[in-house]
Short mmCIF file of C-alpha atoms and ligand atoms in Angstrom, two decimals:
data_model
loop_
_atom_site.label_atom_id
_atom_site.label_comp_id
_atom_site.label_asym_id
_atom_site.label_seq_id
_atom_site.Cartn_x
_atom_site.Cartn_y
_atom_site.Cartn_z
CA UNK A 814 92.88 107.52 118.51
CA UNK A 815 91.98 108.72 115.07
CA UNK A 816 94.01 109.14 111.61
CA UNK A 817 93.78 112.25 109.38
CA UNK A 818 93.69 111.33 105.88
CA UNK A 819 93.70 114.35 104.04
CA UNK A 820 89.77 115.42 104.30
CA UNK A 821 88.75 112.40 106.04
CA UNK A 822 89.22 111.77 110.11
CA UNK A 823 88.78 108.11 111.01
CA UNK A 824 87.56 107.89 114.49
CA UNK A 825 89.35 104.54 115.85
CA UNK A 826 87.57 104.47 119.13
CA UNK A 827 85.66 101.90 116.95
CA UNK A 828 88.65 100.15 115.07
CA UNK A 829 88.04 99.90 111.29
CA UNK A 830 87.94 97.21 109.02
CA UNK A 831 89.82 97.65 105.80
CA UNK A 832 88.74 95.73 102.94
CA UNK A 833 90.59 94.14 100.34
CA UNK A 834 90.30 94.55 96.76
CA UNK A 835 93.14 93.13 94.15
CA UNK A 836 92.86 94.95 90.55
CA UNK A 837 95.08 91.77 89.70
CA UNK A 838 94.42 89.22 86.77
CA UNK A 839 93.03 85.82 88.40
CA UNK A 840 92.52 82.22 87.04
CA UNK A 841 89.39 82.18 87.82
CA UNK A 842 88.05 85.43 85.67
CA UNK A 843 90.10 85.98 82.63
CA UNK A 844 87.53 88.52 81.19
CA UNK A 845 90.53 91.44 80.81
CA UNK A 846 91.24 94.47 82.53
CA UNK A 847 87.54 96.21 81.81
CA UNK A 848 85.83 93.13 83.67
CA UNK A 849 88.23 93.32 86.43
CA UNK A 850 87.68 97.24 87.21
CA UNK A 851 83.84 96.22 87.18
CA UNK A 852 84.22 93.42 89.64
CA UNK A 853 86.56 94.86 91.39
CA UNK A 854 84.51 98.47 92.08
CA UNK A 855 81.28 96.01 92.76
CA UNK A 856 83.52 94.10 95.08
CA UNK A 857 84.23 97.29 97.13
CA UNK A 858 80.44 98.65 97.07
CA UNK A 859 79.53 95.35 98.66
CA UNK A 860 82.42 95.75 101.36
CA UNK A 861 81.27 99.33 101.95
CA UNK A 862 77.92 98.16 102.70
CA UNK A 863 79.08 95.36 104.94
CA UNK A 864 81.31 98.13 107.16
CA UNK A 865 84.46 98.57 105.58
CA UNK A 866 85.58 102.21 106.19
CA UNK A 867 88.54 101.74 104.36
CA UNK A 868 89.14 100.38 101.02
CA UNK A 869 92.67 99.36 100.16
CA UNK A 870 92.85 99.26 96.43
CA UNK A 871 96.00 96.83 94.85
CA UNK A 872 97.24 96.48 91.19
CA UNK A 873 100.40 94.62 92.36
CA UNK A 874 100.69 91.34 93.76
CA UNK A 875 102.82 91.10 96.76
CA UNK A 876 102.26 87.07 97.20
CA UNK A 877 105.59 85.70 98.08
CA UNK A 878 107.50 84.62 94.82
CA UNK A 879 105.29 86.95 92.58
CA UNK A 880 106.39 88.38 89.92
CA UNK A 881 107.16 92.34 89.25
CA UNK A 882 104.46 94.90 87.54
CA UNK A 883 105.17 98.13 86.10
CA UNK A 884 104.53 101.40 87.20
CA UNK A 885 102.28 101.84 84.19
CA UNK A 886 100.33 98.86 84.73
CA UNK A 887 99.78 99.44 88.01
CA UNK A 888 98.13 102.97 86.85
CA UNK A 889 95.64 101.24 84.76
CA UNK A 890 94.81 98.95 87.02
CA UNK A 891 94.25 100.86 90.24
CA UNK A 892 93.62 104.00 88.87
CA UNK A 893 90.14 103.95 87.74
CA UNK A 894 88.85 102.00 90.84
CA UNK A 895 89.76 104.17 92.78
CA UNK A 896 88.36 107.21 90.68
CA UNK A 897 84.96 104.91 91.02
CA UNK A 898 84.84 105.19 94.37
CA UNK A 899 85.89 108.56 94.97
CA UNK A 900 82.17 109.54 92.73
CA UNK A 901 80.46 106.49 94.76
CA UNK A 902 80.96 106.42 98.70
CA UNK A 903 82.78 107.80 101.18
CA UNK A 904 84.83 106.39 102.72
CA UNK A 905 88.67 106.44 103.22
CA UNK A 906 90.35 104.90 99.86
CA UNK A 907 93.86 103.39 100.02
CA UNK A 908 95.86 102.43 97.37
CA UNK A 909 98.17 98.97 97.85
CA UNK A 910 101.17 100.24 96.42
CA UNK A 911 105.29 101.37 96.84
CA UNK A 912 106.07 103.59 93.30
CA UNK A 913 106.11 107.20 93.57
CA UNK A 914 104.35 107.40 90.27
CA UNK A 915 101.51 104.84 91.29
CA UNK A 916 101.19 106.96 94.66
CA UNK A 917 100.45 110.26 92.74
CA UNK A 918 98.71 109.80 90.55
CA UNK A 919 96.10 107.28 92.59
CA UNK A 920 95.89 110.50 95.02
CA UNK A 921 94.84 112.93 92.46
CA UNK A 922 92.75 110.46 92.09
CA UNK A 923 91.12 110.76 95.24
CA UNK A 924 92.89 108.48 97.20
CA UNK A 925 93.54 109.46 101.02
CA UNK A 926 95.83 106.85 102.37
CA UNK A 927 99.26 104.67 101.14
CA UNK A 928 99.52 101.63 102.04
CA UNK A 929 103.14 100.48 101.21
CA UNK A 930 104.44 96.88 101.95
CA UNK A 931 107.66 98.46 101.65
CA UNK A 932 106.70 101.76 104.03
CA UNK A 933 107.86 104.30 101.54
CA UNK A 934 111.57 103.10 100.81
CA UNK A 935 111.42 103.26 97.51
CA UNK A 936 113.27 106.66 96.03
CA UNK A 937 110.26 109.55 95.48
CA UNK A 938 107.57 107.17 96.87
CA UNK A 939 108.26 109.28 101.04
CA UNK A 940 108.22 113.00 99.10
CA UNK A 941 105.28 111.90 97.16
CA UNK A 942 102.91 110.58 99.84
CA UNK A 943 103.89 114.30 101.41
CA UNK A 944 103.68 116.58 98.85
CA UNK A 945 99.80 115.27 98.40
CA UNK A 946 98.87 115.30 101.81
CA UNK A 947 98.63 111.54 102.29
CA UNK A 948 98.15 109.15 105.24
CA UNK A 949 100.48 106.32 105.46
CA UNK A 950 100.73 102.85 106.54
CA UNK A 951 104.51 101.76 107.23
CA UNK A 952 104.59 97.91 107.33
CA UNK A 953 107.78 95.89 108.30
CA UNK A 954 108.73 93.45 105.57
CA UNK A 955 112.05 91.71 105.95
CA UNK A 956 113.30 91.51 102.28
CA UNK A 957 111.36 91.73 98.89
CA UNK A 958 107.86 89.41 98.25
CA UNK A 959 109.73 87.08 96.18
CA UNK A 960 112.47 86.23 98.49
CA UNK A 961 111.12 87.13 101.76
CA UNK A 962 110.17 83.59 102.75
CA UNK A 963 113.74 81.95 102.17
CA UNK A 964 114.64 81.61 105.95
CA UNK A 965 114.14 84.75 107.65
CA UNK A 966 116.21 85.27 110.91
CA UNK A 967 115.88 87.65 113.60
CA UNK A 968 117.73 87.79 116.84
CA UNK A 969 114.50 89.27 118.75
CA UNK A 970 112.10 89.65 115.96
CA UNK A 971 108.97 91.64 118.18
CA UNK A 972 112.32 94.41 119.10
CA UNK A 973 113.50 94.49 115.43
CA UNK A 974 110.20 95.14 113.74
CA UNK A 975 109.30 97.23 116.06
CA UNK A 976 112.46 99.11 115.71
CA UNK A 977 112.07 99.25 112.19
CA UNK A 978 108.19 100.83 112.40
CA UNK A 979 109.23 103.30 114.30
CA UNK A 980 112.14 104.62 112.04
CA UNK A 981 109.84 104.42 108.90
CA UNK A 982 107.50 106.36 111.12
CA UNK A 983 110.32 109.02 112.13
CA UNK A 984 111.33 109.33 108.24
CA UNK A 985 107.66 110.35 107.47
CA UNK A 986 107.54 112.78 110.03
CA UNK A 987 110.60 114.13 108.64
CA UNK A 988 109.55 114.07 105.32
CA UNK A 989 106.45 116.37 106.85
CA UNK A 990 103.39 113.62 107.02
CA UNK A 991 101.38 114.70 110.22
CA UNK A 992 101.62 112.42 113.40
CA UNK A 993 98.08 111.55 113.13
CA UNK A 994 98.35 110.54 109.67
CA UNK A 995 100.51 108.21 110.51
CA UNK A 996 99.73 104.49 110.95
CA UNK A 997 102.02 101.42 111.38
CA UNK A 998 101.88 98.20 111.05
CA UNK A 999 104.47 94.63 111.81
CA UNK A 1000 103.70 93.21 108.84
CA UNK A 1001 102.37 89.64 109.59
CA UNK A 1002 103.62 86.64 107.02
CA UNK A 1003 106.30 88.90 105.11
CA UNK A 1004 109.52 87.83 105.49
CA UNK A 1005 108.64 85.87 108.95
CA UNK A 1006 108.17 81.62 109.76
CA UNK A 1007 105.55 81.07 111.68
CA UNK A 1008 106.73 81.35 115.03
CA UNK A 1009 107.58 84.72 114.18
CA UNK A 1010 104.42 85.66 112.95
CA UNK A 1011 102.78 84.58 116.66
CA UNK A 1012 105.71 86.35 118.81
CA UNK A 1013 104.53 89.59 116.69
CA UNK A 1014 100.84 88.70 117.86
CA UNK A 1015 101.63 87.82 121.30
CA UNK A 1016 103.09 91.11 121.64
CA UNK A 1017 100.85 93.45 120.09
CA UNK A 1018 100.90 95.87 123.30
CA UNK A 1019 104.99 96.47 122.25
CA UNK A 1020 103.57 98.27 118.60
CA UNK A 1021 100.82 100.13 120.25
CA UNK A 1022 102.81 101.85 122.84
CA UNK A 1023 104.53 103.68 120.09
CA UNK A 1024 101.49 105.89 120.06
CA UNK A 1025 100.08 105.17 116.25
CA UNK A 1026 97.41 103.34 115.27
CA UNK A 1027 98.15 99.73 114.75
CA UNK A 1028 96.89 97.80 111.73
CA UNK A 1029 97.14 94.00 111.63
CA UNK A 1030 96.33 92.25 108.37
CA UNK A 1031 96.14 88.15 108.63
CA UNK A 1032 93.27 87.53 106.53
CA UNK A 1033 93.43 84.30 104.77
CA UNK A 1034 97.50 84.01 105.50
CA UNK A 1035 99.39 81.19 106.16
CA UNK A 1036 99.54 81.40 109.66
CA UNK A 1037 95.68 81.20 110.04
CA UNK A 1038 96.36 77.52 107.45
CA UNK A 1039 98.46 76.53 110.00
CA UNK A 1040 96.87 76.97 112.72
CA UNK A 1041 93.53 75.43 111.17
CA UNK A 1042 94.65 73.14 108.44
CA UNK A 1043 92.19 75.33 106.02
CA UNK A 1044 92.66 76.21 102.59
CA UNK A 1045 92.69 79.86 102.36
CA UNK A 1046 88.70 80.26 101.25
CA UNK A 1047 88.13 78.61 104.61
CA UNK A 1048 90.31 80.73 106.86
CA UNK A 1049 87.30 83.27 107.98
CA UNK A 1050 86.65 81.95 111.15
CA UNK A 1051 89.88 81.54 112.18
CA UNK A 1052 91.01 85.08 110.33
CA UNK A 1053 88.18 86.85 112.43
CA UNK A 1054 89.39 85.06 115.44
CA UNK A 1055 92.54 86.61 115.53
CA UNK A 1056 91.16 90.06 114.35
CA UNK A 1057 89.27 89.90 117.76
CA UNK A 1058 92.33 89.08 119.43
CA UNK A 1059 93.84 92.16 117.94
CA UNK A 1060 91.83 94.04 118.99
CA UNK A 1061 91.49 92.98 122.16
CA UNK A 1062 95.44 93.71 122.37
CA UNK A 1063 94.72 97.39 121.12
CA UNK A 1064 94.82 97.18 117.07
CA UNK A 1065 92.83 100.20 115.40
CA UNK A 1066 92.78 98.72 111.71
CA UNK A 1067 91.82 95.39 110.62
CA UNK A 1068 92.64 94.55 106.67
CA UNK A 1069 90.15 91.60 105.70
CA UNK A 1070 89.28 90.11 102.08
CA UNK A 1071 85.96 88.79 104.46
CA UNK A 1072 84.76 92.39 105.88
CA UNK A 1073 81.01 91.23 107.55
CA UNK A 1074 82.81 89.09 109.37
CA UNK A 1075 85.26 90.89 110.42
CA UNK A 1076 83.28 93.76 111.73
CA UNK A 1077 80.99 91.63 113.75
CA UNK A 1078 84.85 90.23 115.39
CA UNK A 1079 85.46 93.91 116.08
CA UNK A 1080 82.14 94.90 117.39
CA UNK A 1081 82.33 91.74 120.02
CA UNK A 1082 86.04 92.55 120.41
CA UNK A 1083 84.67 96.32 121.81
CA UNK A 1084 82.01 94.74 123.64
CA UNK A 1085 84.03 93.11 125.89
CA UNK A 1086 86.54 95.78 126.02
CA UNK A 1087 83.69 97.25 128.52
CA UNK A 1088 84.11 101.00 126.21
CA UNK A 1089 80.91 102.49 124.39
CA UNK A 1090 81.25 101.63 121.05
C1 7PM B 110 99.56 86.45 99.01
C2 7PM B 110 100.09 86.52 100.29
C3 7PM B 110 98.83 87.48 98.49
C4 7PM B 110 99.87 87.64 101.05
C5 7PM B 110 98.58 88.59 99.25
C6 7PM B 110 99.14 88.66 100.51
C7 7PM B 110 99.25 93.18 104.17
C8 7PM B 110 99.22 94.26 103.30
C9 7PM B 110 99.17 92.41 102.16
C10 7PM B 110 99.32 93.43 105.58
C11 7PM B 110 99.33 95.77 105.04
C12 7PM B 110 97.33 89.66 101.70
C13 7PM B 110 98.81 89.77 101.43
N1 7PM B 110 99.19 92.04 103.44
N2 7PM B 110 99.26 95.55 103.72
N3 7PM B 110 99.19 93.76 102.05
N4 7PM B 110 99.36 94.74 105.94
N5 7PM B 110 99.38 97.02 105.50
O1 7PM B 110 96.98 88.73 102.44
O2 7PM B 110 99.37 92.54 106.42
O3 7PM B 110 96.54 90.41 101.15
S1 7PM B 110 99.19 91.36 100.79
#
Protein backbone atom coordinates (compact mmCIF):
# COMPACT_ATOMS: atom_id res chain seq x y z
CA UNK A 1 0.00 0.00 0.00
CA UNK A 2 1.36 3.44 -0.58
CA UNK A 3 -0.30 7.06 -1.23
CA UNK A 4 0.93 9.50 -3.94
CA UNK A 5 0.92 12.90 -2.72
CA UNK A 6 1.86 14.96 -5.43
CA UNK A 7 5.92 14.50 -5.37
CA UNK A 8 5.94 12.47 -2.36
CA UNK A 9 5.12 8.41 -2.26
CA UNK A 10 4.45 7.21 1.28
CA UNK A 11 5.39 3.65 1.53
CA UNK A 12 2.64 2.18 4.09
CA UNK A 13 4.17 -1.22 4.36
CA UNK A 14 5.35 0.63 7.56
CA UNK A 15 2.08 2.57 8.55
CA UNK A 16 2.77 6.27 9.31
CA UNK A 17 2.20 8.33 12.11
CA UNK A 18 0.68 11.70 11.45
CA UNK A 19 1.29 14.32 13.84
CA UNK A 20 -0.81 16.92 15.08
CA UNK A 21 -0.24 20.50 15.09
CA UNK A 22 -3.25 23.19 15.88
CA UNK A 23 -2.28 26.88 14.55
CA UNK A 24 -5.28 27.66 17.04
CA UNK A 25 -5.25 30.34 19.93
CA UNK A 26 -4.97 28.36 23.42
CA UNK A 27 -5.46 29.41 27.12
CA UNK A 28 -2.51 28.41 27.97
CA UNK A 29 -0.19 30.69 25.45
CA UNK A 30 -1.86 33.91 24.62
CA UNK A 31 1.40 35.34 23.05
CA UNK A 32 -0.61 36.15 19.45
CA UNK A 33 -0.49 34.71 16.20
CA UNK A 34 3.58 35.30 15.65
CA UNK A 35 4.24 33.09 18.91
CA UNK A 36 1.87 30.54 17.80
CA UNK A 37 3.48 30.01 14.14
CA UNK A 38 6.87 29.69 16.20
CA UNK A 39 5.58 27.06 18.54
CA UNK A 40 3.67 25.60 16.34
CA UNK A 41 6.65 25.03 13.42
CA UNK A 42 8.99 23.94 16.62
CA UNK A 43 6.19 21.65 17.60
CA UNK A 44 6.33 19.90 14.17
CA UNK A 45 10.36 19.79 13.94
CA UNK A 46 10.20 17.90 17.20
CA UNK A 47 7.42 15.45 15.76
CA UNK A 48 9.53 15.05 12.61
CA UNK A 49 12.36 13.97 14.61
CA UNK A 50 10.34 11.62 16.75
CA UNK A 51 8.90 9.78 13.28
CA UNK A 52 6.08 11.61 12.11
CA UNK A 53 6.04 11.35 8.26
CA UNK A 54 3.15 13.34 8.04
CA UNK A 55 2.35 16.61 9.47
CA UNK A 56 -1.28 17.63 9.52
CA UNK A 57 -1.31 21.35 9.91
CA UNK A 58 -4.95 22.97 11.48
CA UNK A 59 -6.06 26.68 11.80
CA UNK A 60 -9.68 25.60 12.57
CA UNK A 61 -10.97 23.99 15.49
CA UNK A 62 -13.21 21.13 14.84
CA UNK A 63 -13.86 20.36 18.81
CA UNK A 64 -17.48 19.62 19.10
CA UNK A 65 -19.46 22.92 19.89
CA UNK A 66 -16.57 25.17 18.49
CA UNK A 67 -17.09 27.99 17.05
CA UNK A 68 -16.66 29.01 13.11
CA UNK A 69 -13.26 30.70 11.59
CA UNK A 70 -12.93 32.43 8.44
CA UNK A 71 -11.44 31.52 5.40
CA UNK A 72 -9.01 34.39 5.89
CA UNK A 73 -8.03 33.50 9.24
CA UNK A 74 -7.49 30.24 8.54
CA UNK A 75 -4.84 31.53 5.74
CA UNK A 76 -2.86 33.31 8.29
CA UNK A 77 -2.83 30.83 10.51
CA UNK A 78 -1.90 27.72 8.55
CA UNK A 79 -0.32 29.28 5.85
CA UNK A 80 3.04 30.15 6.99
CA UNK A 81 3.56 26.83 8.93
CA UNK A 82 3.24 25.13 6.42
CA UNK A 83 5.55 27.34 4.11
CA UNK A 84 8.12 26.59 7.23
CA UNK A 85 8.16 23.27 6.70
CA UNK A 86 8.09 22.99 3.13
CA UNK A 87 12.04 25.03 3.45
CA UNK A 88 12.70 22.66 6.66
CA UNK A 89 12.02 18.77 6.23
CA UNK A 90 10.56 16.54 4.17
CA UNK A 91 8.12 15.05 4.79
CA UNK A 92 4.44 14.83 3.62
CA UNK A 93 2.55 18.18 4.91
CA UNK A 94 -1.26 18.16 5.35
CA UNK A 95 -3.32 20.87 5.94
CA UNK A 96 -6.55 20.30 8.55
CA UNK A 97 -8.98 22.03 6.61
CA UNK A 98 -12.62 21.99 4.33
CA UNK A 99 -12.56 25.73 2.31
CA UNK A 100 -11.57 25.73 -1.17
CA UNK A 101 -9.68 28.90 -0.56
CA UNK A 102 -7.74 27.49 2.59
CA UNK A 103 -6.98 24.27 0.36
CA UNK A 104 -5.23 26.37 -2.41
CA UNK A 105 -3.60 28.40 -1.28
CA UNK A 106 -1.92 26.00 1.68
CA UNK A 107 -0.91 23.80 -1.56
CA UNK A 108 0.91 26.45 -3.35
CA UNK A 109 2.22 26.49 -0.36
CA UNK A 110 3.71 23.26 -0.48
CA UNK A 111 1.27 21.27 1.03
CA UNK A 112 0.75 17.59 -0.44
CA UNK A 113 -2.25 16.22 1.27
CA UNK A 114 -6.10 17.52 2.50
CA UNK A 115 -7.27 16.43 5.24
CA UNK A 116 -11.03 17.43 5.39
CA UNK A 117 -13.34 16.51 8.40
CA UNK A 118 -15.95 17.16 6.00
CA UNK A 119 -14.20 14.97 2.91
CA UNK A 120 -14.46 17.71 0.38
CA UNK A 121 -18.31 18.62 0.54
CA UNK A 122 -17.97 21.90 0.73
CA UNK A 123 -18.69 23.75 -2.91
CA UNK A 124 -14.95 24.30 -4.76
CA UNK A 125 -13.13 22.55 -1.85
CA UNK A 126 -13.38 18.60 -4.44
CA UNK A 127 -12.18 20.81 -7.80
CA UNK A 128 -9.59 22.44 -5.75
CA UNK A 129 -7.83 19.51 -4.07
CA UNK A 130 -7.77 18.29 -8.04
CA UNK A 131 -6.79 20.99 -9.92
CA UNK A 132 -3.44 21.06 -7.53
CA UNK A 133 -2.70 17.61 -7.60
CA UNK A 134 -3.58 16.84 -3.99
CA UNK A 135 -3.94 13.69 -1.84
CA UNK A 136 -7.00 13.43 0.18
CA UNK A 137 -8.29 12.13 3.32
CA UNK A 138 -12.25 11.62 3.23
CA UNK A 139 -13.44 11.25 6.88
CA UNK A 140 -17.12 10.36 7.82
CA UNK A 141 -18.61 12.96 10.13
CA UNK A 142 -22.30 12.69 10.81
CA UNK A 143 -23.38 16.42 10.98
CA UNK A 144 -21.30 19.67 11.63
CA UNK A 145 -18.59 19.89 14.90
CA UNK A 146 -20.95 21.91 16.78
CA UNK A 147 -23.93 19.74 16.60
CA UNK A 148 -22.53 16.46 15.83
CA UNK A 149 -22.69 15.14 19.39
CA UNK A 150 -26.55 15.86 20.00
CA UNK A 151 -27.68 12.13 19.73
CA UNK A 152 -26.38 10.64 16.71
CA UNK A 153 -28.37 7.58 15.33
CA UNK A 154 -27.49 5.06 12.91
CA UNK A 155 -29.37 1.98 11.95
CA UNK A 156 -25.95 -0.04 11.29
CA UNK A 157 -23.41 2.59 11.85
CA UNK A 158 -19.95 0.31 10.64
CA UNK A 159 -22.40 -0.16 6.96
CA UNK A 160 -23.33 3.57 6.89
CA UNK A 161 -19.91 5.06 7.36
CA UNK A 162 -18.55 2.85 5.41
CA UNK A 163 -21.02 3.56 2.74
CA UNK A 164 -20.44 7.04 3.04
CA UNK A 165 -16.29 6.67 2.61
CA UNK A 166 -16.66 5.04 -0.22
CA UNK A 167 -18.96 7.59 -2.09
CA UNK A 168 -16.66 10.54 -0.96
CA UNK A 169 -13.97 8.30 -2.36
CA UNK A 170 -15.95 7.70 -5.79
CA UNK A 171 -16.65 11.66 -6.01
CA UNK A 172 -12.80 12.24 -5.88
CA UNK A 173 -12.11 9.86 -8.40
CA UNK A 174 -14.58 11.57 -10.43
CA UNK A 175 -13.43 14.79 -9.77
CA UNK A 176 -9.88 13.22 -11.23
CA UNK A 177 -7.76 12.63 -7.75
CA UNK A 178 -5.67 9.38 -8.50
CA UNK A 179 -6.70 6.07 -6.69
CA UNK A 180 -3.56 6.02 -4.83
CA UNK A 181 -3.95 9.41 -3.63
CA UNK A 182 -6.72 8.55 -2.09
CA UNK A 183 -7.07 7.78 1.64
CA UNK A 184 -10.16 7.29 3.89
CA UNK A 185 -10.94 7.38 7.04
CA UNK A 186 -14.49 6.54 9.63
CA UNK A 187 -14.02 9.33 11.48
CA UNK A 188 -13.81 8.23 15.20
CA UNK A 189 -15.74 10.65 17.94
CA UNK A 190 -17.57 12.92 15.20
CA UNK A 191 -20.98 12.69 15.27
CA UNK A 192 -20.86 9.04 17.08
CA UNK A 193 -21.67 7.89 21.20
CA UNK A 194 -19.42 5.75 22.29
CA UNK A 195 -20.62 2.53 21.38
CA UNK A 196 -20.43 3.68 18.00
CA UNK A 197 -17.08 4.75 18.11
CA UNK A 198 -15.99 0.86 19.27
CA UNK A 199 -18.39 -0.94 16.56
CA UNK A 200 -16.23 1.32 13.99
CA UNK A 201 -13.00 -0.18 15.78
CA UNK A 202 -14.18 -3.60 16.08
CA UNK A 203 -14.64 -3.60 12.49
CA UNK A 204 -11.75 -2.04 11.04
CA UNK A 205 -11.26 -5.05 8.42
CA UNK A 206 -14.94 -3.67 6.78
CA UNK A 207 -12.89 -0.01 5.79
CA UNK A 208 -9.81 -1.71 4.65
CA UNK A 209 -11.33 -4.02 2.21
CA UNK A 210 -12.33 -1.02 0.23
CA UNK A 211 -8.78 -1.04 -1.02
CA UNK A 212 -7.46 2.59 0.41
CA UNK A 213 -5.38 3.24 3.00
CA UNK A 214 -7.11 3.55 6.29
CA UNK A 215 -6.32 6.32 8.76
CA UNK A 216 -7.65 6.15 12.33
CA UNK A 217 -7.22 9.21 14.53
CA UNK A 218 -8.23 8.63 18.47
CA UNK A 219 -5.57 10.47 20.07
CA UNK A 220 -6.57 12.00 23.27
CA UNK A 221 -10.58 11.53 22.33
CA UNK A 222 -13.23 10.81 24.42
CA UNK A 223 -13.48 7.36 23.86
CA UNK A 224 -9.87 6.68 25.11
CA UNK A 225 -11.45 9.04 28.67
CA UNK A 226 -13.86 6.58 28.78
CA UNK A 227 -12.35 3.80 28.57
CA UNK A 228 -9.52 4.99 31.12
CA UNK A 229 -11.12 7.61 33.24
CA UNK A 230 -8.03 10.00 32.06
CA UNK A 231 -8.06 13.51 31.40
CA UNK A 232 -7.02 14.02 27.94
CA UNK A 233 -3.05 14.87 28.78
CA UNK A 234 -3.13 11.35 30.22
CA UNK A 235 -4.71 9.43 27.37
CA UNK A 236 -1.15 8.29 25.70
CA UNK A 237 -1.06 4.99 26.85
CA UNK A 238 -4.32 4.17 26.23
CA UNK A 239 -4.30 6.35 22.70
CA UNK A 240 -1.17 4.19 21.62
CA UNK A 241 -2.99 1.15 22.71
CA UNK A 242 -5.56 1.40 20.34
CA UNK A 243 -3.19 2.73 17.53
CA UNK A 244 -1.59 -0.81 17.91
CA UNK A 245 -4.83 -2.31 17.68
CA UNK A 246 -5.32 -0.49 14.45
CA UNK A 247 -2.91 -1.55 13.12
CA UNK A 248 -3.03 -4.80 13.94
CA UNK A 249 -6.61 -4.68 12.11
CA UNK A 250 -4.80 -3.21 8.92
CA UNK A 251 -4.77 0.81 9.45
CA UNK A 252 -1.92 2.55 7.29
CA UNK A 253 -2.12 6.11 9.05
CA UNK A 254 -2.11 6.88 12.60
CA UNK A 255 -2.95 10.81 13.53
CA UNK A 256 -1.37 11.37 17.14
CA UNK A 257 -0.80 14.81 19.14
CA UNK A 258 1.88 12.10 21.13
CA UNK A 259 4.00 10.87 17.90
CA UNK A 260 7.17 8.86 19.92
CA UNK A 261 4.75 7.02 21.28
CA UNK A 262 2.88 6.28 18.77
CA UNK A 263 5.54 5.05 16.47
CA UNK A 264 7.02 2.71 18.97
CA UNK A 265 2.84 1.26 19.06
CA UNK A 266 3.29 0.88 15.32
CA UNK A 267 6.68 -0.58 15.20
CA UNK A 268 5.47 -3.42 17.92
CA UNK A 269 2.14 -3.48 16.06
CA UNK A 270 4.47 -4.70 12.72
CA UNK A 271 6.47 -6.82 14.81
CA UNK A 272 3.96 -9.04 15.59
CA UNK A 273 2.33 -8.78 12.33
CA UNK A 274 5.35 -11.37 11.50
CA UNK A 275 6.14 -8.76 8.01
CA UNK A 276 9.72 -7.07 7.66
CA UNK A 277 9.31 -3.79 8.69
C1 LIG B 1 -11.54 18.33 20.00
C2 LIG B 1 -12.08 17.09 19.67
C3 LIG B 1 -10.52 18.87 19.28
C4 LIG B 1 -11.59 16.40 18.60
C5 LIG B 1 -10.00 18.17 18.22
C6 LIG B 1 -10.57 16.96 17.88
C7 LIG B 1 -9.55 13.67 13.19
C8 LIG B 1 -9.17 14.61 12.25
C9 LIG B 1 -9.59 15.60 14.13
C10 LIG B 1 -9.61 12.28 12.81
C11 LIG B 1 -8.92 13.00 10.62
C12 LIG B 1 -8.61 15.72 17.32
C13 LIG B 1 -9.98 16.11 16.82
N1 LIG B 1 -9.78 14.30 14.37
N2 LIG B 1 -8.86 14.29 10.97
N3 LIG B 1 -9.22 15.81 12.85
N4 LIG B 1 -9.29 12.02 11.51
N5 LIG B 1 -8.63 12.63 9.37
O1 LIG B 1 -8.58 14.89 18.24
O2 LIG B 1 -9.96 11.38 13.57
O3 LIG B 1 -7.62 16.27 16.88
S1 LIG B 1 -9.86 16.88 15.26
Amino acid sequence: MKLVCRDRVLDLALPAVMGIVNVTPDSFSDGGLHYERQAAIEAAMRMIDAGAVIIDVGGESTRPGAAEVGGQQEIDRVVPVIEALAARADVVLSVDTSKPEVIMVALRAGAHLVNDVRALRMPGSLAAAAAEGAAVCVMHMRGEPATMQSEPRYLDVVAEVRDFVRERADACLGAGIARDSICIDPGIGFGKTHQHNVELLQNLRTFTELGYPLLIGVSRKGLIGIMTGRPPAERVVGSAVVAALAVQAGASIIRAHDVAATVDAVKVAVALRGEVA
